[in-house]
mmCIF file with all atom_site columns, C-alpha atoms in Angstrom:
data_model
loop_
_atom_site.group_PDB
_atom_site.id
_atom_site.type_symbol
_atom_site.label_atom_id
_atom_site.label_alt_id
_atom_site.label_comp_id
_atom_site.label_asym_id
_atom_site.label_entity_id
_atom_site.label_seq_id
_atom_site.pdbx_PDB_ins_code
_atom_site.Cartn_x
_atom_site.Cartn_y
_atom_site.Cartn_z
_atom_site.occupancy
_atom_site.B_iso_or_equiv
_atom_site.pdbx_formal_charge
_atom_site.auth_seq_id
_atom_site.auth_comp_id
_atom_site.auth_asym_id
_atom_site.auth_atom_id
_atom_site.pdbx_PDB_model_num
ATOM 1   C CA . THR R 1 1   ? 10.869  20.759  -9.779  1.00 0.00 ? 271 THR R CA 1
ATOM 2   C CA . ASN R 1 2   ? 6.325   19.844  -9.094  1.00 0.00 ? 272 ASN R CA 1
ATOM 3   C CA . VAL R 1 3   ? 7.279   16.653  -6.393  1.00 0.00 ? 273 VAL R CA 1
ATOM 4   C CA . ARG R 1 4   ? 6.733   16.913  -3.282  1.00 0.00 ? 274 ARG R CA 1
ATOM 5   C CA . ALA R 1 5   ? 7.135   14.136  -0.625  1.00 0.00 ? 275 ALA R CA 1
ATOM 6   C CA . VAL R 1 6   ? 5.708   13.000  2.501   1.00 0.00 ? 276 VAL R CA 1
ATOM 7   C CA . PHE R 1 7   ? 7.466   11.134  5.204   1.00 0.00 ? 277 PHE R CA 1
ATOM 8   C CA . ALA R 1 8   ? 5.839   10.052  8.499   1.00 0.00 ? 278 ALA R CA 1
ATOM 9   C CA . SER R 1 9   ? 8.494   11.425  11.167  1.00 0.00 ? 279 SER R CA 1
ATOM 10  C CA . HIS R 1 10  ? 8.453   8.145   13.097  1.00 0.00 ? 280 HIS R CA 1
ATOM 11  C CA . GLY R 1 11  ? 9.319   4.572   12.482  1.00 0.00 ? 281 GLY R CA 1
ATOM 12  C CA . ASP R 1 12  ? 12.203  2.524   11.937  1.00 0.00 ? 282 ASP R CA 1
ATOM 13  C CA . HIS R 1 13  ? 14.953  3.970   11.380  1.00 0.00 ? 283 HIS R CA 1
ATOM 14  C CA . ILE R 1 14  ? 13.276  7.594   11.156  1.00 0.00 ? 284 ILE R CA 1
ATOM 15  C CA . GLN R 1 15  ? 16.722  9.739   11.821  1.00 0.00 ? 285 GLN R CA 1
ATOM 16  C CA . GLU R 1 16  ? 18.551  7.408   9.919   1.00 0.00 ? 286 GLU R CA 1
ATOM 17  C CA . PHE R 1 17  ? 16.780  7.875   7.114   1.00 0.00 ? 287 PHE R CA 1
ATOM 18  C CA . MET R 1 18  ? 16.108  11.811  7.394   1.00 0.00 ? 288 MET R CA 1
ATOM 19  C CA . GLN R 1 19  ? 19.750  11.963  8.029   1.00 0.00 ? 289 GLN R CA 1
ATOM 20  C CA . LEU R 1 20  ? 19.917  10.481  3.754   1.00 0.00 ? 290 LEU R CA 1
ATOM 21  C CA . ALA R 1 21  ? 17.563  13.032  2.971   1.00 0.00 ? 291 ALA R CA 1
ATOM 22  C CA . LYS R 1 22  ? 19.303  15.239  4.341   1.00 0.00 ? 292 LYS R CA 1
ATOM 23  C CA . ASP R 1 23  ? 23.146  14.272  2.770   1.00 0.00 ? 293 ASP R CA 1
ATOM 24  C CA . LYS R 1 24  ? 21.282  13.984  -0.574  1.00 0.00 ? 294 LYS R CA 1
ATOM 25  C CA . GLN R 1 25  ? 19.908  17.841  -0.578  1.00 0.00 ? 295 GLN R CA 1
ATOM 26  C CA . LEU R 1 26  ? 16.337  15.946  -0.827  1.00 0.00 ? 296 LEU R CA 1
ATOM 27  C CA . ASP R 1 27  ? 15.118  17.219  2.615   1.00 0.00 ? 297 ASP R CA 1
ATOM 28  C CA . SER R 1 28  ? 13.499  20.424  0.839   1.00 0.00 ? 298 SER R CA 1
ATOM 29  C CA . TYR R 1 29  ? 10.894  17.846  -0.908  1.00 0.00 ? 299 TYR R CA 1
ATOM 30  C CA . ILE R 1 30  ? 9.746   16.359  1.893   1.00 0.00 ? 300 ILE R CA 1
ATOM 31  C CA . ASP R 1 31  ? 6.970   17.562  4.228   1.00 0.00 ? 301 ASP R CA 1
ATOM 32  C CA . TRP R 1 32  ? 7.403   15.547  7.579   1.00 0.00 ? 302 TRP R CA 1
ATOM 33  C CA . VAL R 1 33  ? 4.637   14.634  9.643   1.00 0.00 ? 303 VAL R CA 1
ATOM 34  C CA . PRO R 1 34  ? 4.146   13.411  12.790  1.00 0.00 ? 304 PRO R CA 1
ATOM 35  C CA . HIS R 1 35  ? 1.479   9.855   13.304  1.00 0.00 ? 305 HIS R CA 1
ATOM 36  C CA . LEU R 1 36  ? -1.700  11.880  12.248  1.00 0.00 ? 306 LEU R CA 1
ATOM 37  C CA . PRO R 1 37  ? -5.289  11.717  12.859  1.00 0.00 ? 307 PRO R CA 1
ATOM 38  C CA . PHE R 1 38  ? -7.073  9.321   10.331  1.00 0.00 ? 308 PHE R CA 1
ATOM 39  C CA . ARG R 1 39  ? -8.913  12.621  8.660   1.00 0.00 ? 309 ARG R CA 1
ATOM 40  C CA . GLN R 1 40  ? -5.382  14.002  7.989   1.00 0.00 ? 310 GLN R CA 1
ATOM 41  C CA . MET R 1 41  ? -4.573  11.435  7.155   1.00 0.00 ? 311 MET R CA 1
ATOM 42  C CA . LEU R 1 42  ? -7.078  10.991  3.798   1.00 0.00 ? 312 LEU R CA 1
ATOM 43  C CA . THR R 1 43  ? -6.442  14.242  3.064   1.00 0.00 ? 313 THR R CA 1
ATOM 44  C CA . TYR R 1 44  ? -2.988  13.819  1.916   1.00 0.00 ? 314 TYR R CA 1
ATOM 45  C CA . MET R 1 45  ? -3.681  10.314  0.255   1.00 0.00 ? 315 MET R CA 1
ATOM 46  C CA . SER R 1 46  ? -6.712  12.371  -1.544  1.00 0.00 ? 316 SER R CA 1
ATOM 47  C CA . ILE R 1 47  ? -3.869  14.534  -3.312  1.00 0.00 ? 317 ILE R CA 1
ATOM 48  C CA . PRO R 1 48  ? -3.988  14.539  -6.997  1.00 0.00 ? 318 PRO R CA 1
ATOM 49  C CA . ASN R 1 49  ? -1.218  12.038  -8.308  1.00 0.00 ? 319 ASN R CA 1
ATOM 50  C CA . ALA R 1 50  ? -0.408  11.409  -4.251  1.00 0.00 ? 320 ALA R CA 1
ATOM 51  C CA . VAL R 1 51  ? 1.387   7.800   -4.147  1.00 0.00 ? 321 VAL R CA 1
ATOM 52  C CA . VAL R 1 52  ? 1.458   6.214   -0.969  1.00 0.00 ? 322 VAL R CA 1
ATOM 53  C CA . PHE R 1 53  ? 4.878   4.426   -0.012  1.00 0.00 ? 323 PHE R CA 1
ATOM 54  C CA . ASP R 1 54  ? 4.056   1.675   2.970   1.00 0.00 ? 324 ASP R CA 1
ATOM 55  C CA . VAL R 1 55  ? 6.900   -0.746  4.637   1.00 0.00 ? 325 VAL R CA 1
ATOM 56  C CA . PRO R 1 56  ? 8.692   -2.139  2.118   1.00 0.00 ? 326 PRO R CA 1
ATOM 57  C CA . ASP R 1 57  ? 8.523   -5.148  3.923   1.00 0.00 ? 327 ASP R CA 1
ATOM 58  C CA . LYS R 1 58  ? 7.352   -8.864  2.350   1.00 0.00 ? 328 LYS R CA 1
ATOM 59  C CA . ILE R 1 59  ? 7.302   -10.396 6.167   1.00 0.00 ? 329 ILE R CA 1
ATOM 60  C CA . ARG R 1 60  ? 4.257   -8.445  6.585   1.00 0.00 ? 330 ARG R CA 1
ATOM 61  C CA . GLY R 1 61  ? 2.462   -10.423 3.949   1.00 0.00 ? 331 GLY R CA 1
ATOM 62  C CA . THR R 1 62  ? -0.716  -9.039  3.725   1.00 0.00 ? 332 THR R CA 1
ATOM 63  C CA . LEU R 1 63  ? -2.786  -5.538  3.521   1.00 0.00 ? 333 LEU R CA 1
ATOM 64  C CA . GLY R 1 64  ? -3.451  -3.652  6.503   1.00 0.00 ? 334 GLY R CA 1
ATOM 65  C CA . GLY R 1 65  ? -3.235  -0.136  7.801   1.00 0.00 ? 335 GLY R CA 1
ATOM 66  C CA . VAL R 1 66  ? -2.594  2.772   5.651   1.00 0.00 ? 336 VAL R CA 1
ATOM 67  C CA . THR R 1 67  ? -2.501  0.317   2.830   1.00 0.00 ? 337 THR R CA 1
ATOM 68  C CA . ARG R 1 68  ? -5.850  -0.741  3.046   1.00 0.00 ? 338 ARG R CA 1
ATOM 69  C CA . GLU R 1 69  ? -6.609  3.469   3.787   1.00 0.00 ? 339 GLU R CA 1
ATOM 70  C CA . ALA R 1 70  ? -5.229  4.042   1.130   1.00 0.00 ? 340 ALA R CA 1
ATOM 71  C CA . LEU R 1 71  ? -6.600  2.179   -1.563  1.00 0.00 ? 341 LEU R CA 1
ATOM 72  C CA . SER R 1 72  ? -10.059 2.108   0.217   1.00 0.00 ? 342 SER R CA 1
ATOM 73  C CA . ILE R 1 73  ? -10.391 6.419   -1.232  1.00 0.00 ? 343 ILE R CA 1
ATOM 74  C CA . GLY R 1 74  ? -8.155  5.152   -4.653  1.00 0.00 ? 344 GLY R CA 1
ATOM 75  C CA . ALA R 1 75  ? -4.882  6.062   -4.175  1.00 0.00 ? 345 ALA R CA 1
ATOM 76  C CA . VAL R 1 76  ? -1.663  4.686   -5.875  1.00 0.00 ? 346 VAL R CA 1
ATOM 77  C CA . VAL R 1 77  ? -0.054  2.268   -3.395  1.00 0.00 ? 347 VAL R CA 1
ATOM 78  C CA . MET R 1 78  ? 3.680   1.035   -3.347  1.00 0.00 ? 348 MET R CA 1
ATOM 79  C CA . ARG R 1 79  ? 4.869   -1.707  -0.606  1.00 0.00 ? 349 ARG R CA 1
ATOM 80  C CA . GLY R 1 80  ? 6.139   -4.711  0.319   1.00 0.00 ? 350 GLY R CA 1
ATOM 81  C CA . TYR R 1 81  ? 3.511   -7.134  0.775   1.00 0.00 ? 351 TYR R CA 1
ATOM 82  C CA . ASP R 1 82  ? 3.475   -11.567 -0.403  1.00 0.00 ? 352 ASP R CA 1
ATOM 83  C CA . GLU R 1 83  ? 1.650   -11.822 -3.662  1.00 0.00 ? 353 GLU R CA 1
ATOM 84  C CA . GLU R 1 84  ? 0.330   -15.497 -2.803  1.00 0.00 ? 354 GLU R CA 1
ATOM 85  C CA . MET R 1 85  ? -0.940  -14.375 0.198   1.00 0.00 ? 355 MET R CA 1
ATOM 86  C CA . VAL R 1 86  ? -3.127  -11.547 -0.742  1.00 0.00 ? 356 VAL R CA 1
ATOM 87  C CA . SER R 1 87  ? -4.534  -13.194 -3.576  1.00 0.00 ? 357 SER R CA 1
ATOM 88  C CA . LEU R 1 88  ? -5.458  -15.449 -0.831  1.00 0.00 ? 358 LEU R CA 1
ATOM 89  C CA . CYS R 1 89  ? -7.073  -13.087 1.273   1.00 0.00 ? 359 CYS R CA 1
ATOM 90  C CA . TYR R 1 90  ? -8.361  -10.584 -1.075  1.00 0.00 ? 360 TYR R CA 1
ATOM 91  C CA . ALA R 1 91  ? -8.084  -11.741 -4.872  1.00 0.00 ? 361 ALA R CA 1
ATOM 92  C CA . PRO R 1 92  ? -4.958  -12.386 -7.901  1.00 0.00 ? 362 PRO R CA 1
ATOM 93  C CA . ALA R 1 93  ? -3.870  -9.417  -9.829  1.00 0.00 ? 363 ALA R CA 1
ATOM 94  C CA . CYS R 1 94  ? -3.755  -6.660  -7.059  1.00 0.00 ? 364 CYS R CA 1
ATOM 95  C CA . PRO R 1 95  ? -1.873  -3.455  -8.890  1.00 0.00 ? 365 PRO R CA 1
ATOM 96  C CA . ILE R 1 96  ? 0.293   -2.662  -5.803  1.00 0.00 ? 366 ILE R CA 1
ATOM 97  C CA . THR R 1 97  ? 3.848   -2.061  -6.770  1.00 0.00 ? 367 THR R CA 1
ATOM 98  C CA . CYS R 1 98  ? 5.860   -4.958  -4.706  1.00 0.00 ? 368 CYS R CA 1
ATOM 99  C CA . ILE R 1 99  ? 8.699   -3.190  -3.209  1.00 0.00 ? 369 ILE R CA 1
ATOM 100 C CA . ASP R 1 100 ? 11.120  -4.616  -0.873  1.00 0.00 ? 370 ASP R CA 1
ATOM 101 C CA . SER R 1 101 ? 14.469  -3.355  -0.939  1.00 0.00 ? 371 SER R CA 1
ATOM 102 C CA . VAL R 1 102 ? 16.224  -0.267  -1.829  1.00 0.00 ? 372 VAL R CA 1
ATOM 103 C CA . GLU R 1 103 ? 16.657  -0.859  -4.971  1.00 0.00 ? 373 GLU R CA 1
ATOM 104 C CA . THR R 1 104 ? 12.532  -1.789  -6.056  1.00 0.00 ? 374 THR R CA 1
ATOM 105 C CA . CYS R 1 105 ? 11.477  0.887   -3.779  1.00 0.00 ? 375 CYS R CA 1
ATOM 106 C CA . ARG R 1 106 ? 13.994  3.553   -5.991  1.00 0.00 ? 376 ARG R CA 1
ATOM 107 C CA . ALA R 1 107 ? 12.565  1.642   -9.527  1.00 0.00 ? 377 ALA R CA 1
ATOM 108 C CA . ALA R 1 108 ? 9.227   2.690   -8.249  1.00 0.00 ? 378 ALA R CA 1
ATOM 109 C CA . MET R 1 109 ? 9.360   5.828   -7.692  1.00 0.00 ? 379 MET R CA 1
ATOM 110 C CA . GLN R 1 110 ? 11.169  6.491   -11.082 1.00 0.00 ? 380 GLN R CA 1
ATOM 111 C CA . SER R 1 111 ? 8.646   4.515   -12.753 1.00 0.00 ? 381 SER R CA 1
ATOM 112 C CA . VAL R 1 112 ? 5.508   7.229   -11.152 1.00 0.00 ? 382 VAL R CA 1
ATOM 113 C CA . LEU R 1 113 ? 8.091   10.098  -12.123 1.00 0.00 ? 383 LEU R CA 1
ATOM 114 C CA . ASP R 1 114 ? 8.116   8.671   -16.187 1.00 0.00 ? 384 ASP R CA 1
ATOM 115 C CA . MET R 1 115 ? 4.870   8.399   -16.485 1.00 0.00 ? 385 MET R CA 1
ATOM 116 C CA . THR R 1 116 ? 1.989   10.229  -18.621 1.00 0.00 ? 386 THR R CA 1
ATOM 117 C CA . SER R 1 117 ? -0.762  11.803  -17.076 1.00 0.00 ? 387 SER R CA 1
ATOM 118 C CA . SER R 1 118 ? -2.452  9.008   -18.992 1.00 0.00 ? 388 SER R CA 1
ATOM 119 C CA . GLN R 1 119 ? -0.234  6.140   -17.666 1.00 0.00 ? 389 GLN R CA 1
ATOM 120 C CA . PHE R 1 120 ? -0.767  7.779   -14.118 1.00 0.00 ? 390 PHE R CA 1
ATOM 121 C CA . ASP R 1 121 ? -4.697  7.789   -14.481 1.00 0.00 ? 391 ASP R CA 1
ATOM 122 C CA . GLN R 1 122 ? -4.782  4.576   -15.433 1.00 0.00 ? 392 GLN R CA 1
ATOM 123 C CA . LEU R 1 123 ? -2.899  2.767   -12.660 1.00 0.00 ? 393 LEU R CA 1
ATOM 124 C CA . ARG R 1 124 ? -4.491  5.047   -10.552 1.00 0.00 ? 394 ARG R CA 1
ATOM 125 C CA . SER R 1 125 ? -7.865  3.165   -11.991 1.00 0.00 ? 395 SER R CA 1
ATOM 126 C CA . ALA R 1 126 ? -7.085  -0.093  -12.085 1.00 0.00 ? 396 ALA R CA 1
ATOM 127 C CA . HIS R 1 127 ? -6.034  0.436   -7.813  1.00 0.00 ? 397 HIS R CA 1
ATOM 128 C CA . GLU R 1 128 ? -9.731  1.903   -7.458  1.00 0.00 ? 398 GLU R CA 1
ATOM 129 C CA . GLN R 1 129 ? -11.543 -0.772  -9.268  1.00 0.00 ? 399 GLN R CA 1
ATOM 130 C CA . TRP R 1 130 ? -9.353  -3.576  -7.351  1.00 0.00 ? 400 TRP R CA 1
ATOM 131 C CA . ALA R 1 131 ? -9.806  -1.911  -4.395  1.00 0.00 ? 401 ALA R CA 1
ATOM 132 C CA . SER R 1 132 ? -13.254 -1.480  -4.823  1.00 0.00 ? 402 SER R CA 1
ATOM 133 C CA . LYS R 1 133 ? -14.167 -5.017  -5.839  1.00 0.00 ? 403 LYS R CA 1
ATOM 134 C CA . TYR R 1 134 ? -11.855 -6.908  -3.291  1.00 0.00 ? 404 TYR R CA 1
ATOM 135 C CA . LEU R 1 135 ? -11.496 -5.352  -0.090  1.00 0.00 ? 405 LEU R CA 1
ATOM 136 C CA . HIS R 1 136 ? -14.990 -4.816  1.170   1.00 0.00 ? 406 HIS R CA 1
ATOM 137 C CA . TYR R 1 137 ? -15.474 -6.850  3.876   1.00 0.00 ? 407 TYR R CA 1
ATOM 138 C CA . THR R 1 138 ? -18.770 -8.386  1.818   1.00 0.00 ? 408 THR R CA 1
ATOM 139 C CA . TRP R 1 139 ? -16.096 -9.804  -0.823  1.00 0.00 ? 409 TRP R CA 1
ATOM 140 C CA . ASN R 1 140 ? -13.880 -11.121 1.395   1.00 0.00 ? 410 ASN R CA 1
ATOM 141 C CA . VAL R 1 141 ? -16.380 -12.959 5.015   1.00 0.00 ? 411 VAL R CA 1
ATOM 142 C CA . PRO R 1 142 ? -17.987 -15.607 2.449   1.00 0.00 ? 412 PRO R CA 1
ATOM 143 C CA . ARG R 1 143 ? -14.591 -16.527 0.953   1.00 0.00 ? 413 ARG R CA 1
ATOM 144 C CA . PHE R 1 144 ? -13.227 -16.974 4.505   1.00 0.00 ? 414 PHE R CA 1
ATOM 145 C CA . ILE R 1 145 ? -16.438 -18.353 5.879   1.00 0.00 ? 415 ILE R CA 1
ATOM 146 C CA . MET R 1 146 ? -15.921 -21.111 2.733   1.00 0.00 ? 416 MET R CA 1
ATOM 147 C CA . MET R 1 147 ? -12.118 -22.075 3.457   1.00 0.00 ? 417 MET R CA 1
ATOM 148 C CA . LEU R 1 148 ? -12.871 -22.169 7.229   1.00 0.00 ? 418 LEU R CA 1
ATOM 149 C CA . ARG R 1 149 ? -15.099 -25.434 5.961   1.00 0.00 ? 419 ARG R CA 1
ATOM 150 C CA . GLU R 1 150 ? -13.471 -26.453 3.663   1.00 0.00 ? 420 GLU R CA 1
ATOM 151 C CA . LEU R 1 151 ? -10.594 -27.008 6.254   1.00 0.00 ? 421 LEU R CA 1
ATOM 152 C CA . LEU R 1 152 ? -13.270 -28.560 9.119   1.00 0.00 ? 422 LEU R CA 1
ATOM 153 C CA . TYR R 1 153 ? -14.063 -30.971 6.274   1.00 0.00 ? 423 TYR R CA 1
ATOM 154 C CA . VAL R 1 154 ? -10.569 -32.094 5.669   1.00 0.00 ? 424 VAL R CA 1
ATOM 155 C CA . HIS R 1 155 ? -9.938  -31.783 9.510   1.00 0.00 ? 425 HIS R CA 1
ATOM 156 C CA . GLY R 1 156 ? -12.633 -34.932 10.241  1.00 0.00 ? 426 GLY R CA 1
ATOM 157 C CA . SER R 1 157 ? -15.561 -31.945 11.893  1.00 0.00 ? 427 SER R CA 1
ATOM 158 C CA . ARG R 1 158 ? -17.965 -33.270 9.075   1.00 0.00 ? 428 ARG R CA 1
ATOM 159 C CA . LYS R 1 159 ? -21.006 -31.546 10.463  1.00 0.00 ? 429 LYS R CA 1
#
């Protein structure tokens, strides 16, 4: 197969995950990497047809860390996130595939493997376009200032 997985060798439950990959005979397809310096991490994320799977946990809510870095270079990202919170903090229609369980993660992985080159290019393009428009602070800061002014107005600080 032409599929390679790159996984961080740190994090919650990593030993159990490594053992599961070995038990399922998938470990020969996985590159386990330590916590990487920014430039090395971006190199992995820049691999053509790379898909970044971040934390499958909606509790963390919005976009940060690896997700923002991956989006900033146009990588396809899949992670758990609160769609309403991302819509409020950035913009609606975030193209990230939301994964929040083993089942949704597996389905997301399979959907990418089933894509044609054209379909994957469209998905990557959607990530690039959304990120280039909404990820940069020049989009968000004016919106946040407006929200703060609205909150101040609502709570009686009408100056």
